[in-house]
CSV table of C-alpha atoms in Angstrom, one decimal:
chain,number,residue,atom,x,y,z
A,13,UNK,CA,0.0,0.0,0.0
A,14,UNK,CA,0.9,3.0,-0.4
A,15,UNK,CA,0.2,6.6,1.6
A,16,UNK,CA,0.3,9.9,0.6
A,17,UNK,CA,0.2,13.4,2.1
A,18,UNK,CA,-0.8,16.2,1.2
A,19,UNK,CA,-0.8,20.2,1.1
A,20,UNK,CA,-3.2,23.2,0.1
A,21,UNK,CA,-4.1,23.0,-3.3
A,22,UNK,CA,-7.4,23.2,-6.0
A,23,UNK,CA,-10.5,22.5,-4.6
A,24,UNK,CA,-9.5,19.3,-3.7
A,25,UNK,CA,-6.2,19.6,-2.2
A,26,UNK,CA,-3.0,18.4,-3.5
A,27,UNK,CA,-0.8,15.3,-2.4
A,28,UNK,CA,2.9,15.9,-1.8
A,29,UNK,CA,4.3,12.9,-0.5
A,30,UNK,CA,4.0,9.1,-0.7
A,31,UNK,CA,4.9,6.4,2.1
A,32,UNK,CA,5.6,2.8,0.9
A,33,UNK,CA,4.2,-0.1,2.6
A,34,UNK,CA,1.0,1.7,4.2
A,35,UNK,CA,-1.0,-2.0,3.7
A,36,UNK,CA,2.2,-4.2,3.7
A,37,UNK,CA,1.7,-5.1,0.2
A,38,UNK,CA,-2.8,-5.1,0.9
A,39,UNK,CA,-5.0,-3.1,0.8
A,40,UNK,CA,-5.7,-0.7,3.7
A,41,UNK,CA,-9.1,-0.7,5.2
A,42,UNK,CA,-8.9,2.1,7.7
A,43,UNK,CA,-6.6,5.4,8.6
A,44,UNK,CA,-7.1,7.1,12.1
A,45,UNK,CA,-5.8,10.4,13.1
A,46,UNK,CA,-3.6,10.8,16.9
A,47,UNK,CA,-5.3,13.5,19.1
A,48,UNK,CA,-2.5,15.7,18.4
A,49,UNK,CA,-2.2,15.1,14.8
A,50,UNK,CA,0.6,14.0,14.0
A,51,UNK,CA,0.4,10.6,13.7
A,52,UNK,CA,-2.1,8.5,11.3
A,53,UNK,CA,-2.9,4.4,12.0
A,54,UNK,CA,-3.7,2.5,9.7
A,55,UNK,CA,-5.4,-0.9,9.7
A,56,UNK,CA,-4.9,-3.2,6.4
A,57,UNK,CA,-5.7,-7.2,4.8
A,58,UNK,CA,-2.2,-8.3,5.9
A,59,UNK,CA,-3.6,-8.7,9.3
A,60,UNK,CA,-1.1,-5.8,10.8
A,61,UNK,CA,-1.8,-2.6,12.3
A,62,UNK,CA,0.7,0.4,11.9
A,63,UNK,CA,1.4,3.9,13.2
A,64,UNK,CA,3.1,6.6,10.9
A,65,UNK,CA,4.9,9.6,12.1
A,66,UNK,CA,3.0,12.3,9.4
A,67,UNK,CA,6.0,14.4,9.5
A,68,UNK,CA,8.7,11.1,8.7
A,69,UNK,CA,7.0,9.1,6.9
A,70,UNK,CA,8.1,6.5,9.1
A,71,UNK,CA,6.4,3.4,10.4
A,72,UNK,CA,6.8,4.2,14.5
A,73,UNK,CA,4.8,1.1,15.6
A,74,UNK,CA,3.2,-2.8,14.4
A,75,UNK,CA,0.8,-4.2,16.3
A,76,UNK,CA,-0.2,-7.9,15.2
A,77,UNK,CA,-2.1,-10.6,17.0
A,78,UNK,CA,-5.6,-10.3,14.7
A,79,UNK,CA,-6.1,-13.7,12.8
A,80,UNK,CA,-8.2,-12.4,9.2
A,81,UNK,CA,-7.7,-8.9,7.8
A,82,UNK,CA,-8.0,-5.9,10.3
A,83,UNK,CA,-11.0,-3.9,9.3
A,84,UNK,CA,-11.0,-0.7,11.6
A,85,UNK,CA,-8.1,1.3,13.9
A,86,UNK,CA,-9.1,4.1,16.8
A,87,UNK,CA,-7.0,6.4,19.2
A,88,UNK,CA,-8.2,6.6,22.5
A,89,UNK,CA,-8.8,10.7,23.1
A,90,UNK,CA,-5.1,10.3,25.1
A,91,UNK,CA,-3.3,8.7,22.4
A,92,UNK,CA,-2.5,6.1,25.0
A,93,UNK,CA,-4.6,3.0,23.5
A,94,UNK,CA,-5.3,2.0,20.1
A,95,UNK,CA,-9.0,-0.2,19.6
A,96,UNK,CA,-9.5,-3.0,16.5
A,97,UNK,CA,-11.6,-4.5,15.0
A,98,UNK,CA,-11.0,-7.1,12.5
A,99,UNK,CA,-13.0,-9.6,10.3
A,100,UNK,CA,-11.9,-12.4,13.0
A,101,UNK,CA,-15.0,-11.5,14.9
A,102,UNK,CA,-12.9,-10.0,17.4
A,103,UNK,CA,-12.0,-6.4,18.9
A,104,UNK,CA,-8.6,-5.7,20.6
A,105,UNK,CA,-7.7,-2.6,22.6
A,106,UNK,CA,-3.7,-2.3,22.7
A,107,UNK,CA,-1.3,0.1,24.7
A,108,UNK,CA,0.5,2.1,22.4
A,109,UNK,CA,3.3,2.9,24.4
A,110,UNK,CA,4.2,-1.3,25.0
A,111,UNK,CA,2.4,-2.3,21.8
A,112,UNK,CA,0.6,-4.8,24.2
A,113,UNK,CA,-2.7,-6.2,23.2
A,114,UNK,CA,-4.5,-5.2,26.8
A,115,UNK,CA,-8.1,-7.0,25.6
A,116,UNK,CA,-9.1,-9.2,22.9
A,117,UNK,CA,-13.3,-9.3,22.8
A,118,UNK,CA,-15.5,-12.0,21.1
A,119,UNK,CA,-17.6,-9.0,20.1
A,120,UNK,CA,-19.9,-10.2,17.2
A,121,UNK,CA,-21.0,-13.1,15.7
A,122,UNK,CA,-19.9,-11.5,11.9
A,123,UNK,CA,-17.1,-9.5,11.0
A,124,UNK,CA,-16.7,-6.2,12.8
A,125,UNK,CA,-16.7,-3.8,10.7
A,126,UNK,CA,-15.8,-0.2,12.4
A,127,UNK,CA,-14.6,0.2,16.3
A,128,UNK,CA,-14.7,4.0,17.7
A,129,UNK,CA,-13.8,5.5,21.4
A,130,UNK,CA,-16.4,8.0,23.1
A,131,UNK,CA,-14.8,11.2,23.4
A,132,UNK,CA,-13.2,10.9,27.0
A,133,UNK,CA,-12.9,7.2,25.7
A,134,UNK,CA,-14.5,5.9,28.8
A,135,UNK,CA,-16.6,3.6,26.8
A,136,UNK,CA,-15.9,2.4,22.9
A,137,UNK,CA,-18.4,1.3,20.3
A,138,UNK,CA,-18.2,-1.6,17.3
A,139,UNK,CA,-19.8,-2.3,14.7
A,140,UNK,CA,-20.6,-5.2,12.7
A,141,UNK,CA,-22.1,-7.0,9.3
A,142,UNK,CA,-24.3,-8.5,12.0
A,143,UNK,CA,-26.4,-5.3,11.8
A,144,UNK,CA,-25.6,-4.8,15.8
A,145,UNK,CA,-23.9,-1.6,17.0
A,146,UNK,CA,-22.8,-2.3,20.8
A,147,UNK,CA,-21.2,-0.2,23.4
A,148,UNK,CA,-18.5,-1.2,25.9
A,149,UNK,CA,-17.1,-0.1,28.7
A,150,UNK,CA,-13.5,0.3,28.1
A,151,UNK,CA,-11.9,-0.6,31.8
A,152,UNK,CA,-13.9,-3.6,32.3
A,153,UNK,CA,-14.8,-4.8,28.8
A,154,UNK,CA,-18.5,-5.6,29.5
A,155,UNK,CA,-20.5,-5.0,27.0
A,156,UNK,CA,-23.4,-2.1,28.0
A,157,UNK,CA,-26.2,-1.5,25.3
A,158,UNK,CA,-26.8,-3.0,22.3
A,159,UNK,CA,-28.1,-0.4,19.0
A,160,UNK,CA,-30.3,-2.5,16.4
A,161,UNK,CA,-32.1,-0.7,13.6
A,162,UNK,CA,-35.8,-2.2,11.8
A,163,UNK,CA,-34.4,-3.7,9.3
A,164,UNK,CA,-30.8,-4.8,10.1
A,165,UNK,CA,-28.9,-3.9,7.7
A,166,UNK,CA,-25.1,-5.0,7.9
A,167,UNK,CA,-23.1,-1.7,9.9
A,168,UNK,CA,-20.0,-0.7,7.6
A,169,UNK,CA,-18.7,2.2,10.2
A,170,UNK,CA,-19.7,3.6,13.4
A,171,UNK,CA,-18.0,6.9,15.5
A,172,UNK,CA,-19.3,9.2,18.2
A,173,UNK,CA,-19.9,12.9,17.5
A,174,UNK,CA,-17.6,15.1,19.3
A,175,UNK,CA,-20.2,15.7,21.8
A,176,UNK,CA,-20.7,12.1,22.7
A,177,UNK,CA,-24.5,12.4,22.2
A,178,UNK,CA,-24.8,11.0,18.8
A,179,UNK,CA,-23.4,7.6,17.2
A,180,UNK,CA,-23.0,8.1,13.1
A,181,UNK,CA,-23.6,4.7,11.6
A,182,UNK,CA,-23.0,3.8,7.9
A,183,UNK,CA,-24.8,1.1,6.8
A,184,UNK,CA,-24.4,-1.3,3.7
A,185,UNK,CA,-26.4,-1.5,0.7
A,186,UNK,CA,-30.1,0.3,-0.8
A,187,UNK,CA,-30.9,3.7,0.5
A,188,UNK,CA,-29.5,3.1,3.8
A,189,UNK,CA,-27.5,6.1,3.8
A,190,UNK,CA,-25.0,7.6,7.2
A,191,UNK,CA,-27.5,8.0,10.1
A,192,UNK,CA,-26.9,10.2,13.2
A,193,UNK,CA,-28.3,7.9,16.1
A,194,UNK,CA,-29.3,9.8,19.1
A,195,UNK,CA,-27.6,8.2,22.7
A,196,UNK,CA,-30.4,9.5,24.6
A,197,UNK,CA,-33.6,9.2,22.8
A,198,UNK,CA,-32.6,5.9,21.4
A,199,UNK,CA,-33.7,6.6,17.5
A,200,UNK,CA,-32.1,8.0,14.3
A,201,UNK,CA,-32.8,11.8,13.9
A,202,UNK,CA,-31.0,12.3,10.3
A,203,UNK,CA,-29.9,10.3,7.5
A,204,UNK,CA,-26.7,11.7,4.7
A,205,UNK,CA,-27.7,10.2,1.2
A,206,UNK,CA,-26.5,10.4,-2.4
A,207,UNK,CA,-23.1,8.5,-2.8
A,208,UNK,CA,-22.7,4.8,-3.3
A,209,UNK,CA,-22.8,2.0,-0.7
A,210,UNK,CA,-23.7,-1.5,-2.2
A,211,UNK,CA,-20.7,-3.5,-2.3
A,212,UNK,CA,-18.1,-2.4,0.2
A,213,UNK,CA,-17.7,-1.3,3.8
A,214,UNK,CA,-16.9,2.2,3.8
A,215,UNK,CA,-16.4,4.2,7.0
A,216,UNK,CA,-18.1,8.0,7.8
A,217,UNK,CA,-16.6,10.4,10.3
A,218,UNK,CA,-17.8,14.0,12.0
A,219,UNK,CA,-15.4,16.9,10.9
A,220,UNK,CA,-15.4,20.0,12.9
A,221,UNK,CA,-12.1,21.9,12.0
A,222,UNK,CA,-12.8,23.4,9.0
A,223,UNK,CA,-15.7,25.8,7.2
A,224,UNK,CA,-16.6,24.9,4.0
A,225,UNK,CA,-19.8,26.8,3.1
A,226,UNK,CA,-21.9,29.4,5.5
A,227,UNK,CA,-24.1,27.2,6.9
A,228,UNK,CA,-24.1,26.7,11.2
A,229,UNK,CA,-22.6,25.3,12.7
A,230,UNK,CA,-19.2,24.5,10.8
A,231,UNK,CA,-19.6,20.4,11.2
A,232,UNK,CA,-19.7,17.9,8.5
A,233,UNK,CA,-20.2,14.4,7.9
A,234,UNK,CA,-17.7,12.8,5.9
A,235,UNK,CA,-17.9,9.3,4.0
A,236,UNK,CA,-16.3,7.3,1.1
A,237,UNK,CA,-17.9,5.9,-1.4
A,238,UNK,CA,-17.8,3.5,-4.4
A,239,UNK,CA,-18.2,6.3,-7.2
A,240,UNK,CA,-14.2,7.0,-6.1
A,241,UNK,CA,-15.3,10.3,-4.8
A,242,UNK,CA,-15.3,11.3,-0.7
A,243,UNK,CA,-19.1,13.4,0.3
A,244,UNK,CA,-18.8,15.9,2.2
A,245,UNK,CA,-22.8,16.7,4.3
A,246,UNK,CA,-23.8,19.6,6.3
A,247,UNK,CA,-24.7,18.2,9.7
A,248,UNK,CA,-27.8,20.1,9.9
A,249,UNK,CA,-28.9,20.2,6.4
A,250,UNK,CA,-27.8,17.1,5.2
A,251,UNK,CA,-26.9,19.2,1.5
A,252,UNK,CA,-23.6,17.9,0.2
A,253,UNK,CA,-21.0,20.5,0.3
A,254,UNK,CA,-18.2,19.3,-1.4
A,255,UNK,CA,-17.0,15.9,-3.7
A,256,UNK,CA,-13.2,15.4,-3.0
A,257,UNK,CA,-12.2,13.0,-5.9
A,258,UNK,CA,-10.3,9.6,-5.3
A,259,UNK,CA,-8.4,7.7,-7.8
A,260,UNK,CA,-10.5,4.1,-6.3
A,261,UNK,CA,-13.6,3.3,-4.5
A,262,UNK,CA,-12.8,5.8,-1.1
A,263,UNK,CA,-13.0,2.7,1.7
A,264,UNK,CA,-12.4,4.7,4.6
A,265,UNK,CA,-11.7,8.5,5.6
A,266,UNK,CA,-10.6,10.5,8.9
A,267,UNK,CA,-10.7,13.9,10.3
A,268,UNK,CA,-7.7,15.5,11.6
A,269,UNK,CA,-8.5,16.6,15.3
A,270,UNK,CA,-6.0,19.6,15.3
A,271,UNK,CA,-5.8,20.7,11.7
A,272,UNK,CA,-8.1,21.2,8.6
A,273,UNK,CA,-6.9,17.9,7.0
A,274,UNK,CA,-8.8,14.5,5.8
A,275,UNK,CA,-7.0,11.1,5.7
A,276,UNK,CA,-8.3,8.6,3.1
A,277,UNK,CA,-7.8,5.5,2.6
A,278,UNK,CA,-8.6,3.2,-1.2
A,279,UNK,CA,-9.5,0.3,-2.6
A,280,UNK,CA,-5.7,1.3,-4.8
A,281,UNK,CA,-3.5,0.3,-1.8
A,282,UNK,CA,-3.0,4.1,-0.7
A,283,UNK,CA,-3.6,6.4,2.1
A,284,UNK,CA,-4.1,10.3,0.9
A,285,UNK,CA,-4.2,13.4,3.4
A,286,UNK,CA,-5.7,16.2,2.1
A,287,UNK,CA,-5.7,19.6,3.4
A,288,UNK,CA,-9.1,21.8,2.8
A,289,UNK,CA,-9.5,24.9,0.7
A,290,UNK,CA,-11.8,26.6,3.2
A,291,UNK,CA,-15.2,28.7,1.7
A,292,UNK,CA,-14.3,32.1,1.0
């Protein structure tokens, strides 16, 4: 695989800078942003998870112990713990600093498909072609609610909203769309339509550190999708404000925490970071 960074540019951004072996030869399934920026993990078919220095290029950390291809990669909110979730059936929450695998969680009964920290990362959330979404308490590893839609369609992605209120949950095939799940009331309050969803599991995330169109607040849903293009919704609205083109079907994509930059991740083995052109 291969990942690539990039600066300000067109409407799209521009990418700078490759790094070699972002998959390990596979194809990378998932790219998570540090909470201070400036280091991306990525999660890939070769069973192996990595973390990259941004600035280096450099592969700073491997973590493997996952038996089948590693679907999804998380930071805690401290940096301190990385969470997994892999088409094993399992999730694994890992200490960054020892590279120690601290839990390993027989979480669904199908592949899981996305894993994601609450924002103080007291409890984490995976999801799974099961068509469950369940949430766990981090310390103890129990797990504490279980989120089910109607019709149960298989979950490609879940994350909290930087709030901690909301779950966004990308589901696969039809019309099923991103949905912003409320926490407290228990139901879905919007849905992000219009890109392409029917064969792969592609990942959605909440960006909040850039403007890009009037609209309030600045905060935007963000997904890949099969058409090779990354949407870009108006929380509130749900009108899509920008189409960032990829050169393959856009698996996976993260928000930068710190800066106004997007991480990407293909379906052609690479890894793009992209840095916003703001609204005038």
């Amino acid at each position: 695989g291969v990942a690539k960074l990039g600066g300000a540019g067109g409407g799209e951004g521009e990418v700078v800078r490759e790094i070699n072996g972002a998959g390990g030869g596979a194809g990378v399934n998932c790219v998570a942003w540090s909470p201070r920026g400036d280091r991306i993990a990525t999660a890939a078919d070769d069973k192996v998870v990595r973390v990259w220095d941004v600035g280096t290029g450099e592969c700073v950390l491997s973590l493997q112990g996952h038996t089948h291809f590693v679907l999804s990669v998380a930071f805690s909110s401290r940096g301190n713990m990385l969470l997994t979730g892999s088409l094993d059936e399992t999730v694994r929450v890992w200490e960054v600093s020892s590279g120690e695998c601290l839990k390993e969680l027989p979480a669904h009964s199908d592949p899981v498909s996305c894993v994601a920290f609450s924002p103080d990362s007291s409890i984490f959330a995976s999801s799974s072609f099961d068509g469950l979404v369940r949430l766990w308490d981090t310390e103890t590893g129990k797990c504490l609610q279980t989120v089910a839609s109607n019709d149960n369609p298989p979950v490609t992605s879940v994350s909290f909203t930087p709030n901690g209120r909301y779950l966004l949950i990308s589901s696969h095939g039809g019309d099923c769309g991103v949905r912003l799940w409320s926490l407290e009331g228990a139901e879905e309050v919007k849905v992000y339509g219009g890109h392409r969803n029917d064969k792969f599991s592609l990942a959605s995330d909440v960006w909040t550190g850039v403007r890009l169109d009037a609209s309030e607040p600045p905060v935007y849903i963000v997904s890949g999708s099969e058409d090779s293009d990354v949407y870009l919704w108006h929380v509130n609205t749900q009108q899509v404000v920008r189409r960032v083109p990829h050169s393959g079907v856009v698996l996976t994509c993260s928000a930068n925490p710190k800066f106004p930059l997007l991480a990407t991740g293909s379906l052609d083995n690479s890894v793009s970071v992209w840095k916003a052109q703001a609204a005038v």
